[in-house]
Coordinates of C-alpha atoms in Angstrom, one line a residue:
M179 CA -23.3 89.8 41.7
L180 CA -20.3 90.8 41.5
S181 CA -17.5 88.8 43.5
R182 CA -15.2 90.4 46.2
K183 CA -12.5 91.8 46.0
G184 CA -9.4 89.9 45.6
I185 CA -11.5 86.9 44.4
I186 CA -11.6 88.4 41.0
P187 CA -8.6 90.9 39.3
E188 CA -11.1 94.4 39.3
E189 CA -9.9 95.1 35.3
Y190 CA -12.3 91.8 34.7
V191 CA -15.6 92.6 37.2
L192 CA -16.7 95.6 34.8
T193 CA -15.0 95.5 31.8
R194 CA -16.0 92.2 31.0
L195 CA -19.2 92.9 31.6
A196 CA -19.3 96.3 29.1
E197 CA -17.9 94.2 26.2
D198 CA -20.2 93.8 23.4
P199 CA -19.4 90.5 21.8
A200 CA -19.8 92.1 17.7
E201 CA -16.9 94.3 18.2
P202 CA -13.8 93.4 16.8
R203 CA -10.8 92.7 19.5
Y204 CA -7.5 94.6 18.7
R205 CA -4.0 93.6 20.5
A206 CA -2.2 96.0 22.2
R207 CA 0.9 96.7 21.1
E208 CA 3.4 95.7 22.6
R209 CA 6.0 97.3 24.9
R210 CA 10.2 98.2 23.4
A211 CA 12.6 97.0 25.1
R212 CA 14.2 99.5 27.5
F213 CA 18.0 100.7 27.1
V214 CA 18.1 101.3 30.6
S215 CA 15.9 100.2 33.2
K216 CA 14.4 101.7 35.9
N217 CA 16.9 100.5 38.5
G218 CA 19.6 101.7 36.2
N219 CA 21.2 98.9 33.9
C220 CA 21.4 98.2 30.8
N221 CA 19.8 96.4 29.1
V222 CA 22.3 95.2 26.2
A223 CA 23.8 91.3 25.9
H224 CA 26.4 91.3 24.5
K225 CA 27.4 88.2 22.0
N226 CA 29.7 86.0 20.0
I227 CA 32.6 88.1 21.4
R228 CA 35.8 86.1 19.8
E229 CA 38.5 88.0 21.0
Q230 CA 37.8 86.4 24.8
G231 CA 41.3 87.4 25.5
R232 CA 41.7 90.6 26.1
F233 CA 39.1 90.1 29.4
L234 CA 42.6 88.3 30.5
Q235 CA 44.6 91.2 29.8
D236 CA 43.3 93.2 32.4
V237 CA 42.6 90.3 35.0
F238 CA 42.0 92.7 37.7
T239 CA 39.4 94.2 36.3
T240 CA 37.8 91.1 35.2
L241 CA 37.2 89.3 38.8
V242 CA 36.1 92.4 40.6
D243 CA 33.3 91.9 37.6
L244 CA 32.1 88.6 38.6
K245 CA 29.4 88.2 40.5
W246 CA 29.9 87.0 44.3
P247 CA 30.3 83.6 44.4
H248 CA 32.0 83.2 41.2
T249 CA 35.0 85.4 43.3
L250 CA 34.3 84.1 46.2
L251 CA 34.9 80.4 44.6
I252 CA 37.7 81.9 42.8
F253 CA 38.9 83.5 46.1
T254 CA 39.1 79.6 48.1
M255 CA 40.0 78.0 44.7
S256 CA 43.4 79.7 44.7
F257 CA 44.6 79.2 48.3
L258 CA 44.0 75.5 48.1
C259 CA 45.6 75.3 45.1
S260 CA 49.0 77.1 46.0
W261 CA 48.6 74.8 49.5
L262 CA 48.7 71.6 47.6
L263 CA 51.3 72.9 45.1
F264 CA 53.4 73.8 48.3
A265 CA 53.0 71.3 50.2
M266 CA 53.6 68.8 47.1
V267 CA 57.3 70.0 46.8
W268 CA 58.1 70.0 50.3
W269 CA 56.8 66.6 50.1
L270 CA 59.6 65.6 47.1
I271 CA 62.4 68.1 48.8
A272 CA 61.6 65.8 51.8
F273 CA 61.5 63.1 49.9
A274 CA 64.9 63.6 47.9
H275 CA 66.9 64.1 51.2
G276 CA 65.3 60.7 53.0
D277 CA 63.6 62.6 56.1
L278 CA 60.4 60.4 55.6
A279 CA 62.1 56.7 56.4
A280 CA 64.1 59.0 58.7
G281 CA 64.8 56.9 62.4
E282 CA 67.5 58.0 65.1
G283 CA 70.9 59.1 64.6
S284 CA 69.6 60.3 61.1
P285 CA 71.0 63.5 59.4
V286 CA 69.4 66.8 60.0
P287 CA 65.7 67.0 57.7
C288 CA 65.3 69.9 55.8
V289 CA 62.1 70.7 57.2
T290 CA 61.6 69.0 60.5
S291 CA 58.4 66.6 61.4
I292 CA 57.4 66.2 57.8
H293 CA 57.1 62.7 58.5
S294 CA 53.9 62.0 54.9
F295 CA 52.3 64.1 52.2
S296 CA 49.4 65.3 54.7
S297 CA 52.3 66.6 57.5
A298 CA 53.7 68.3 54.3
F299 CA 50.3 69.7 53.6
L300 CA 50.5 71.2 57.1
F301 CA 54.2 72.8 56.8
S302 CA 52.4 74.6 53.4
I303 CA 49.9 76.2 54.9
E304 CA 52.1 77.2 58.2
V305 CA 54.2 79.0 56.1
Q306 CA 51.5 80.9 53.5
V307 CA 49.4 82.2 56.1
T308 CA 52.0 82.5 58.6
I309 CA 50.9 80.2 61.7
G310 CA 53.6 79.1 63.7
F311 CA 53.0 75.8 66.2
G312 CA 56.6 75.2 67.0
G313 CA 56.2 71.3 65.9
R314 CA 57.4 71.5 61.8
M315 CA 60.1 74.6 60.4
V316 CA 63.2 75.2 58.2
T317 CA 66.1 74.1 58.9
E318 CA 69.7 75.5 57.6
E319 CA 70.3 71.4 55.9
C320 CA 69.1 72.5 52.7
P321 CA 69.6 75.7 50.9
L322 CA 66.7 74.2 47.8
A323 CA 64.2 74.4 51.0
I324 CA 65.3 78.6 51.9
L325 CA 64.5 79.5 48.4
I326 CA 61.3 77.6 48.8
L327 CA 60.7 79.0 51.6
I328 CA 61.5 82.6 50.3
L329 CA 59.2 81.8 46.8
Q330 CA 56.7 81.0 49.1
N331 CA 56.2 83.6 51.5
I332 CA 56.6 86.3 48.2
V333 CA 53.7 83.7 46.3
G334 CA 51.3 83.9 48.8
L335 CA 52.0 87.6 49.7
M336 CA 51.3 88.3 46.1
I337 CA 47.5 86.8 46.4
N338 CA 46.8 88.3 49.7
A339 CA 47.2 91.4 47.8
I340 CA 44.5 90.3 44.4
M341 CA 43.1 88.7 46.4
L342 CA 41.3 91.1 49.5
G343 CA 42.1 94.6 47.3
C344 CA 39.3 92.9 44.7
I345 CA 36.9 92.3 47.4
F346 CA 37.4 95.6 48.7
M347 CA 36.5 96.5 45.7
K348 CA 33.6 95.0 45.1
T349 CA 32.5 95.8 48.6
A350 CA 33.6 99.4 47.8
Q351 CA 31.5 99.3 44.2
A352 CA 30.0 103.0 43.1
H353 CA 27.3 101.7 42.2
R354 CA 26.2 100.6 46.3
R355 CA 26.5 104.1 46.8
A356 CA 23.7 104.8 44.0
E357 CA 21.2 102.6 45.1
T358 CA 20.2 105.4 47.4
L359 CA 19.9 108.4 44.7
I360 CA 16.6 107.8 44.1
F361 CA 14.0 109.5 40.9
S362 CA 10.6 109.8 40.4
K363 CA 8.8 107.0 39.1
H364 CA 6.8 109.1 36.3
A365 CA 8.5 111.9 34.5
V366 CA 5.5 115.3 34.1
I367 CA 5.2 117.8 30.7
A368 CA 3.5 120.8 31.9
L369 CA 4.0 124.7 32.0
R370 CA 6.5 126.7 33.7
Q371 CA 6.4 130.5 32.6
G372 CA 4.6 129.9 30.4
R373 CA 6.8 127.5 28.4
L374 CA 6.3 123.7 28.1
C375 CA 9.1 121.2 30.0
F376 CA 10.2 118.1 30.5
M377 CA 10.3 117.6 34.7
L378 CA 11.4 114.9 36.8
R379 CA 12.2 114.5 40.4
V380 CA 15.5 113.6 42.0
G381 CA 16.5 112.4 45.7
D382 CA 19.2 111.8 47.4
L383 CA 18.2 108.8 50.8
R384 CA 21.6 109.8 52.7
K385 CA 22.8 112.9 54.5
S386 CA 26.2 111.8 52.9
M387 CA 26.1 114.7 50.1
I388 CA 27.3 113.8 46.7
I389 CA 29.6 116.0 45.6
S390 CA 30.2 118.2 42.0
A391 CA 26.4 116.2 41.1
T392 CA 25.8 117.2 37.6
V393 CA 23.0 115.7 35.8
H394 CA 22.8 114.3 32.0
M395 CA 20.0 113.4 30.3
Q396 CA 19.5 111.7 26.5
V397 CA 17.1 110.8 24.2
V398 CA 17.0 107.4 22.4
R399 CA 14.4 106.9 19.6
K400 CA 14.7 104.3 16.1
T401 CA 14.9 106.7 13.5
T402 CA 15.8 105.9 9.6
S403 CA 18.6 108.9 7.5
P404 CA 17.7 110.3 4.2
E405 CA 20.1 107.8 2.8
G406 CA 17.1 104.7 4.3
E407 CA 20.0 104.0 7.6
V408 CA 18.1 101.9 10.3
V409 CA 19.0 104.0 13.1
P410 CA 17.7 101.8 15.9
L411 CA 19.1 103.0 19.0
H412 CA 19.9 107.2 18.0
Q413 CA 20.9 109.3 21.0
V414 CA 20.4 112.9 21.4
D415 CA 21.6 114.9 23.6
I416 CA 18.8 117.3 25.4
P417 CA 21.3 120.7 25.8
M418 CA 21.3 121.6 29.4
E419 CA 22.0 125.1 30.7
N420 CA 21.2 127.0 34.5
G421 CA 22.2 130.8 36.0
V422 CA 24.5 129.5 37.5
G423 CA 26.6 128.2 34.5
G424 CA 26.8 124.7 33.5
N425 CA 24.6 121.8 35.0
S426 CA 26.1 120.4 38.6
I427 CA 23.6 120.7 41.5
F428 CA 23.2 120.8 45.0
L429 CA 21.3 117.6 46.0
V430 CA 21.0 118.6 50.1
A431 CA 16.8 117.7 49.6
P432 CA 15.4 116.2 46.8
L433 CA 14.9 118.6 43.5
I434 CA 13.0 119.2 40.5
I435 CA 14.9 119.0 37.0
Y436 CA 13.1 120.6 34.2
H437 CA 14.2 122.1 30.0
V438 CA 12.3 123.5 29.0
I439 CA 11.0 121.8 25.4
D440 CA 12.2 124.7 22.9
A441 CA 12.9 124.8 19.3
N442 CA 16.3 122.5 19.8
S443 CA 14.9 119.8 21.9
P444 CA 14.3 116.8 20.7
L445 CA 11.1 116.7 22.0
Y446 CA 9.5 119.6 20.0
D447 CA 6.8 117.8 18.1
L448 CA 6.4 115.7 21.0
A449 CA 2.2 115.5 22.0
P450 CA -0.1 113.8 24.6
S451 CA -1.2 111.5 22.0
D452 CA 2.3 110.3 21.2
L453 CA 2.6 109.0 24.8
H454 CA -0.3 107.5 24.7
H455 CA 0.4 105.3 21.6
H456 CA 3.3 104.4 23.5
Q457 CA 5.4 106.0 21.0
D458 CA 8.8 104.4 20.7
L459 CA 10.7 106.7 23.0
E460 CA 13.1 106.6 25.6
I461 CA 14.7 109.4 28.3
I462 CA 18.1 108.3 30.1
V463 CA 18.9 110.8 33.1
I464 CA 22.4 109.5 34.2
L465 CA 22.8 111.6 37.4
E466 CA 27.1 111.8 38.3
G467 CA 29.4 112.6 41.2
V468 CA 31.8 112.3 43.7
V469 CA 30.7 110.0 47.9
E470 CA 31.4 112.4 49.7
T471 CA 32.8 110.2 52.5
T472 CA 34.9 108.1 49.9
G473 CA 35.4 110.3 46.9
I474 CA 34.9 107.5 44.3
T475 CA 32.8 108.4 41.5
T476 CA 29.1 107.1 41.2
Q477 CA 26.5 106.9 38.6
A478 CA 23.0 106.3 39.6
R479 CA 20.8 105.9 35.9
T480 CA 17.0 105.8 35.3
S481 CA 14.7 105.9 32.4
Y482 CA 11.3 107.0 30.8
L483 CA 9.3 105.9 28.5
A484 CA 6.3 106.7 26.5
D485 CA 4.3 105.8 28.8
E486 CA 6.1 107.1 32.1
I487 CA 5.6 110.2 31.0
L488 CA 3.2 112.1 32.3
W489 CA 0.7 114.9 30.3
G490 CA -0.7 117.9 32.4
Q491 CA 0.9 117.3 35.9
R492 CA 3.7 118.5 38.5
F493 CA 5.2 117.0 41.5
V494 CA 3.3 117.8 44.6
P495 CA 5.8 120.0 47.4
I496 CA 8.0 117.5 50.0
V497 CA 10.3 120.0 51.2
A498 CA 8.4 121.9 54.4
E499 CA 9.8 123.9 57.2
E500 CA 9.5 122.5 61.1
D501 CA 10.9 123.7 64.1
G502 CA 13.1 126.2 62.6
R503 CA 14.6 123.3 60.2
Y504 CA 13.6 121.9 56.2
S505 CA 11.5 118.3 56.4
V506 CA 11.3 115.9 53.7
D507 CA 9.0 113.9 53.4
Y508 CA 9.6 111.1 51.3
S509 CA 5.7 109.3 51.3
K510 CA 5.1 112.2 48.3
F511 CA 8.3 111.5 46.8
G512 CA 6.5 110.8 43.3
N513 CA 2.8 112.3 44.1
T514 CA 2.0 114.7 41.2
V515 CA -1.2 116.5 41.0
K516 CA -3.4 117.7 37.4
V517 CA -2.3 121.0 36.0
P518 CA -4.1 123.0 33.4
T519 CA -1.7 122.3 30.2
P520 CA -2.9 122.8 26.2
L521 CA -3.1 119.8 24.3
Y522 CA -0.8 120.4 22.3
T523 CA 3.0 120.7 20.7
A524 CA 5.4 123.5 22.1
H525 CA 6.6 123.8 18.5
Q526 CA 2.3 124.5 17.6
L527 CA 2.4 127.1 20.8
N528 CA 5.5 128.4 19.7
D529 CA 4.3 129.2 16.8
D530 CA 1.2 130.4 17.7
R531 CA 0.9 131.2 21.9
S532 CA -3.5 132.4 21.8
L533 CA -3.4 129.2 21.7
L534 CA -2.6 128.6 25.2
D535 CA -5.9 131.7 26.1
A536 CA -8.2 129.0 23.2
L537 CA -7.4 125.3 23.6
P538 CA -9.4 123.1 25.8
L539 CA -6.9 121.8 29.2
T540 CA -5.9 118.5 30.8
S541 CA -7.4 119.2 34.2
G542 CA -11.1 121.0 32.8
R543 CA -10.6 123.9 34.8
G544 CA -11.2 126.0 31.8
P545 CA -8.7 128.0 30.1
L546 CA -5.2 129.0 30.9
R547 CA -4.9 133.3 32.0
K548 CA -3.1 134.9 30.0
R549 CA 1.1 135.5 30.5
S550 CA 2.8 138.4 29.3
M551 CA 5.7 136.3 27.4
A552 CA 8.2 139.1 27.5
V553 CA 10.0 137.1 30.6
A554 CA 10.7 134.0 27.9
K555 CA 13.3 135.7 25.6
A556 CA 16.2 134.7 28.4
K557 CA 15.0 131.6 29.4
P558 CA 17.1 128.8 30.4
K559 CA 16.8 125.2 28.4
F560 CA 17.7 123.5 31.5
S561 CA 16.9 124.7 35.3
I562 CA 16.7 123.2 39.0
S563 CA 15.0 124.6 41.6
P564 CA 13.7 123.5 44.5
D565 CA 10.4 121.6 45.7
T566 CA 10.0 124.3 47.4
L567 CA 9.5 126.8 44.4
S568 CA 8.0 124.5 42.0

């Protein structure tokens, strides 16, 4: 009797019953490490950096790059250390002038109402954060005290400017805006206008737009040069063009971005079997633009491994016109459907166009209707179309 759903994982209920103990078992191929994760973080660890002093040459950027707990700790310690340092200076001035043991009839002190280190510490806080309670103040008796007062004010302003600027930059970092720029979980390869295309969907969840948004794609794979040199992360740009020139997009609604796989494409010899066997392939997508509200340049990144590319599928439309305006259904953002697609590489299809009619298709609906190839002479390598046209 089969167990209830949820008690035993589904993959163990039926597959274990169908196994033949006599058949040899094969270990699945280990999945390669990502160069760029799905959320855009680069999966690179920097080790054995000997010149650590280079980071101190740009202290502000180093502080901004620190994690929040470290930043808050440095923020707190910078104020505490400066208060304690100048408290010691005020206590030494009072001690040298004889103000700590002063009684009635004593000369005018350098700073009034300083009788111990605690009172000197309170006066240091009052000077640096401009909190005056009226109990302690600097007199004209000691020129050195006036000089220390000016110096502490300058140091306090510098600490405030650096730390508050650092916190502002951390809260307004560009990657915060990139959190609302989303990509489809899977990319697809299917026919569009009679040619194989690599397609993905990108969208912006905010109403404020990304100005001058551009998209770049790269293929990262392990290669070996003719001289025998192994390049573990060989990056190849995917050529991009569109009808309006450049690669700028108007990201007011989710768009399907597609790259025509032609003779200049690094995916020209990619076959469906390569995706099933987890070929050493990673496609990086970079969306960059200027945030409309802040004017800061932001960048969103993602990547697709071979097993995250679906052959013979396309994205379902998610933009519809309702009540005189366009409505976007994000619940279907990553949904795909199967479409007739030949199980051959773009190279093979380019050499023999009759394969579009003769070969079986992934959808099982029969042969694909023959299309005229006269319109394929001037097709761009990279195109962007709204979901309503997909």
